[in-house]
mmCIF file of C-alpha atoms in Angstrom:
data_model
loop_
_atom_site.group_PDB
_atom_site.id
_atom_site.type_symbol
_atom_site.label_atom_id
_atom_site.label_comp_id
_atom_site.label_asym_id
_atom_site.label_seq_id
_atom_site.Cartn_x
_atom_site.Cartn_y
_atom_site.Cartn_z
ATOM 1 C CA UNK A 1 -4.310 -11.547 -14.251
ATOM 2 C CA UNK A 2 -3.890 -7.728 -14.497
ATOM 3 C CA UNK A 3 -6.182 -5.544 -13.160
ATOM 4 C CA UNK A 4 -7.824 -7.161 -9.467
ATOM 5 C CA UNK A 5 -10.034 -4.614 -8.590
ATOM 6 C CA UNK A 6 -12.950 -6.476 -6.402
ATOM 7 C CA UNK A 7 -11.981 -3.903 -3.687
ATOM 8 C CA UNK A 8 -12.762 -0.705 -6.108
ATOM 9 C CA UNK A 9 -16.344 -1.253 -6.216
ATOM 10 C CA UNK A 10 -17.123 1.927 -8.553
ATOM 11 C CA UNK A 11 -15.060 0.846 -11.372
ATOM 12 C CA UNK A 12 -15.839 -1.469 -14.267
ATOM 13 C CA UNK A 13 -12.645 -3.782 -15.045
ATOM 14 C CA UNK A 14 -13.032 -4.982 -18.342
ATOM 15 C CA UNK A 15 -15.551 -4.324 -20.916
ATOM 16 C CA UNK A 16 -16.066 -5.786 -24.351
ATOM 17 C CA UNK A 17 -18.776 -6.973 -27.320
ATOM 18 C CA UNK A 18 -18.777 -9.773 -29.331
ATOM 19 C CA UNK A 19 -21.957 -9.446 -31.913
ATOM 20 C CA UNK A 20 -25.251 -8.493 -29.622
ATOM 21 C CA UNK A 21 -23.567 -9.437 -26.450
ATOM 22 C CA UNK A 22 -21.744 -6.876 -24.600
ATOM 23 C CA UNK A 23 -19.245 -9.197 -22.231
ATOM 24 C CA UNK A 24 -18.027 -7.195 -18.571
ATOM 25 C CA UNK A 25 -15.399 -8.363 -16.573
ATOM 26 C CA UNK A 26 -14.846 -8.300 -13.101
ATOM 27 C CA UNK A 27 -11.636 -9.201 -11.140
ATOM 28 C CA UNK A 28 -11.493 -10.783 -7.255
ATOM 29 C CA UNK A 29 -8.132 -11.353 -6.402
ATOM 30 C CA UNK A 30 -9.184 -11.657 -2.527
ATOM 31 C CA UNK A 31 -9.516 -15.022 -0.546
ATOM 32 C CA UNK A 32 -12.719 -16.438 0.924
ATOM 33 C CA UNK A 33 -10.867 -16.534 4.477
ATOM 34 C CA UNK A 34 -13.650 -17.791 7.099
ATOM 35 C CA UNK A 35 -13.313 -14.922 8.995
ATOM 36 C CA UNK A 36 -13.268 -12.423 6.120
ATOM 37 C CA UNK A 37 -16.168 -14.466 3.614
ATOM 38 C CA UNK A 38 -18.884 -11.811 4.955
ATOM 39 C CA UNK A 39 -17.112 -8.744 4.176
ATOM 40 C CA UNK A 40 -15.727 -10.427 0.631
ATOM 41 C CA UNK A 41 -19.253 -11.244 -0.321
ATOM 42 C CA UNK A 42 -20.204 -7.556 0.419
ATOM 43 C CA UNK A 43 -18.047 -6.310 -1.732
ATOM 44 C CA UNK A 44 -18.351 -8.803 -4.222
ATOM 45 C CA UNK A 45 -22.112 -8.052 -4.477
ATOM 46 C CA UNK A 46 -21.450 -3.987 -4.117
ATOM 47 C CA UNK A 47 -19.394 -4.699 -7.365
ATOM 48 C CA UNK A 48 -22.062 -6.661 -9.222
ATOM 49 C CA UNK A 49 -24.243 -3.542 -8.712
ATOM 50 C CA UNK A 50 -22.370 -1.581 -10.102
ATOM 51 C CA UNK A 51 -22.325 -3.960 -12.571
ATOM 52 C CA UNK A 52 -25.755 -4.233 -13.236
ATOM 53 C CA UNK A 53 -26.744 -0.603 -12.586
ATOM 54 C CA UNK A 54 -24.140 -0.095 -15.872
ATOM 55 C CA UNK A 55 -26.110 -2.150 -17.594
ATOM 56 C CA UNK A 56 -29.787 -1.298 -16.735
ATOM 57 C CA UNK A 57 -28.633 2.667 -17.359
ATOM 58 C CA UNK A 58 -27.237 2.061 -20.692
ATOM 59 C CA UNK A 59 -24.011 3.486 -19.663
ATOM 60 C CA UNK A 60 -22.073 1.264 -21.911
ATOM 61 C CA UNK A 61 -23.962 3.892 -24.312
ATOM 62 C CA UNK A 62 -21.431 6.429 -23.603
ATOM 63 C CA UNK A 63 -18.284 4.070 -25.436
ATOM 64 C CA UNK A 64 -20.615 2.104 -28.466
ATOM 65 C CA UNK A 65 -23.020 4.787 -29.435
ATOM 66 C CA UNK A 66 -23.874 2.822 -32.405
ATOM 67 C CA UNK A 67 -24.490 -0.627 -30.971
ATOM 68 C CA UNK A 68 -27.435 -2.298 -29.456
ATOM 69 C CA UNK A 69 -27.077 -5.164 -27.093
ATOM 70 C CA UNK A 70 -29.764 -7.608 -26.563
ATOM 71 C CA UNK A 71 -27.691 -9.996 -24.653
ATOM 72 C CA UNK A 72 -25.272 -9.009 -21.211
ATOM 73 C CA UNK A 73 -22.736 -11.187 -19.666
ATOM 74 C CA UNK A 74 -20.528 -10.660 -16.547
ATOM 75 C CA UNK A 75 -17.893 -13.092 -16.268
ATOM 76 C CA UNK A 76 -16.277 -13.302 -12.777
ATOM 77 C CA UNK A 77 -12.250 -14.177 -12.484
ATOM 78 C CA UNK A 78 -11.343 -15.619 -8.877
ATOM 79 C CA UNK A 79 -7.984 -16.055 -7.896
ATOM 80 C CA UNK A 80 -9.451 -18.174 -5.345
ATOM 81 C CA UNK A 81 -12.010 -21.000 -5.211
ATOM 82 C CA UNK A 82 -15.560 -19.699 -4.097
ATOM 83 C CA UNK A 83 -16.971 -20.715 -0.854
ATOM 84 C CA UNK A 84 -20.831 -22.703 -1.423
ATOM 85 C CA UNK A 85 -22.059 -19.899 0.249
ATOM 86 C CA UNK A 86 -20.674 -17.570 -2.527
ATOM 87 C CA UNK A 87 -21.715 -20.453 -5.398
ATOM 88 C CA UNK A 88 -24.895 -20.145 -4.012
ATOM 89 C CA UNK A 89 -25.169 -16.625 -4.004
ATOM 90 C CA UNK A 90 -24.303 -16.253 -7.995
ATOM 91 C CA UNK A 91 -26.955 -18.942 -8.761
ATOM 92 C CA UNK A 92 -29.283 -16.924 -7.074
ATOM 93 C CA UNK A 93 -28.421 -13.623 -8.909
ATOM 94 C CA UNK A 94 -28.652 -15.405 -11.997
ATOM 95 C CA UNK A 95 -32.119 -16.534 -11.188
ATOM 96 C CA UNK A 96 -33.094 -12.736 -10.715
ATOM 97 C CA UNK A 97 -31.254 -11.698 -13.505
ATOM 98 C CA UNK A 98 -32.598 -14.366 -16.430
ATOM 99 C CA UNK A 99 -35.664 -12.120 -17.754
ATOM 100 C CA UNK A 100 -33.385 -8.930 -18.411
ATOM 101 C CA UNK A 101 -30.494 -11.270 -20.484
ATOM 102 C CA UNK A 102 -28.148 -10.788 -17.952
ATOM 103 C CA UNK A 103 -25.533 -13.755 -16.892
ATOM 104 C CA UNK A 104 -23.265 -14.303 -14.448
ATOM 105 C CA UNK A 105 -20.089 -16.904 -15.323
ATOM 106 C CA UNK A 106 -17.322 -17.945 -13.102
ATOM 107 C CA UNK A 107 -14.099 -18.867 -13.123
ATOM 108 C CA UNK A 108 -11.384 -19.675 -11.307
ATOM 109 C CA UNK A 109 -8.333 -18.773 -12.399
ATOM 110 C CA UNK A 110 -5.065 -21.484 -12.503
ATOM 111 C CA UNK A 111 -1.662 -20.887 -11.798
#
């Protein structure tokens, strides 16, 4: 994996289009510890603003001035297997997120 930038929560890690779908990536290289889950989830969901907010201010305007995107898609690399808690979470965001064609996919990555 190169870029793990979970902890830079202004900062978009990966961006790409295939056909009316523009595809964002984000990178967590950090553990779900039991003591740290709380503040991982914090900035987990601080980066999935910013994620968002890119989206619902047509930022992505700025690099394809040409293209429209009807379809959004944030796909999530862990280095580390999710907590429930965390599964949870991303179900939930997806339910919020369904009417505006905006999904969250995870993955976890293997060595």
């Amino acid at each position: 994996m190169a870029l793990m930038a979970i902890d830079n929560r202004d900062t978009i890690d990966s961006v790409a289009y295939e056909s009316n779908t523009l595809i964002l990536q984000l990178y967590d290289h950090l553990d779900f510890d039991e003591e740290f889950e709380y503040d991982h989830m914090v900035m987990l969901q601080d980066k999935l603003n910013t994620y968002i907010w890119y989206i619902d201010s047509n930022q992505y305007q700025d690099t394809y001035l040409e293209k429209e995107f009807s379809n959004f898609i944030i796909n999530v690399f862990f280095m580390f297997e999710p907590t429930g808690l965390c599964k949870k979470f991303l179900e939930n965001i997806n339910l919020k997120l369904y009417e505006a064609n905006i999904h969250i996919n995870y993955f976890v990555e293997q060595e």
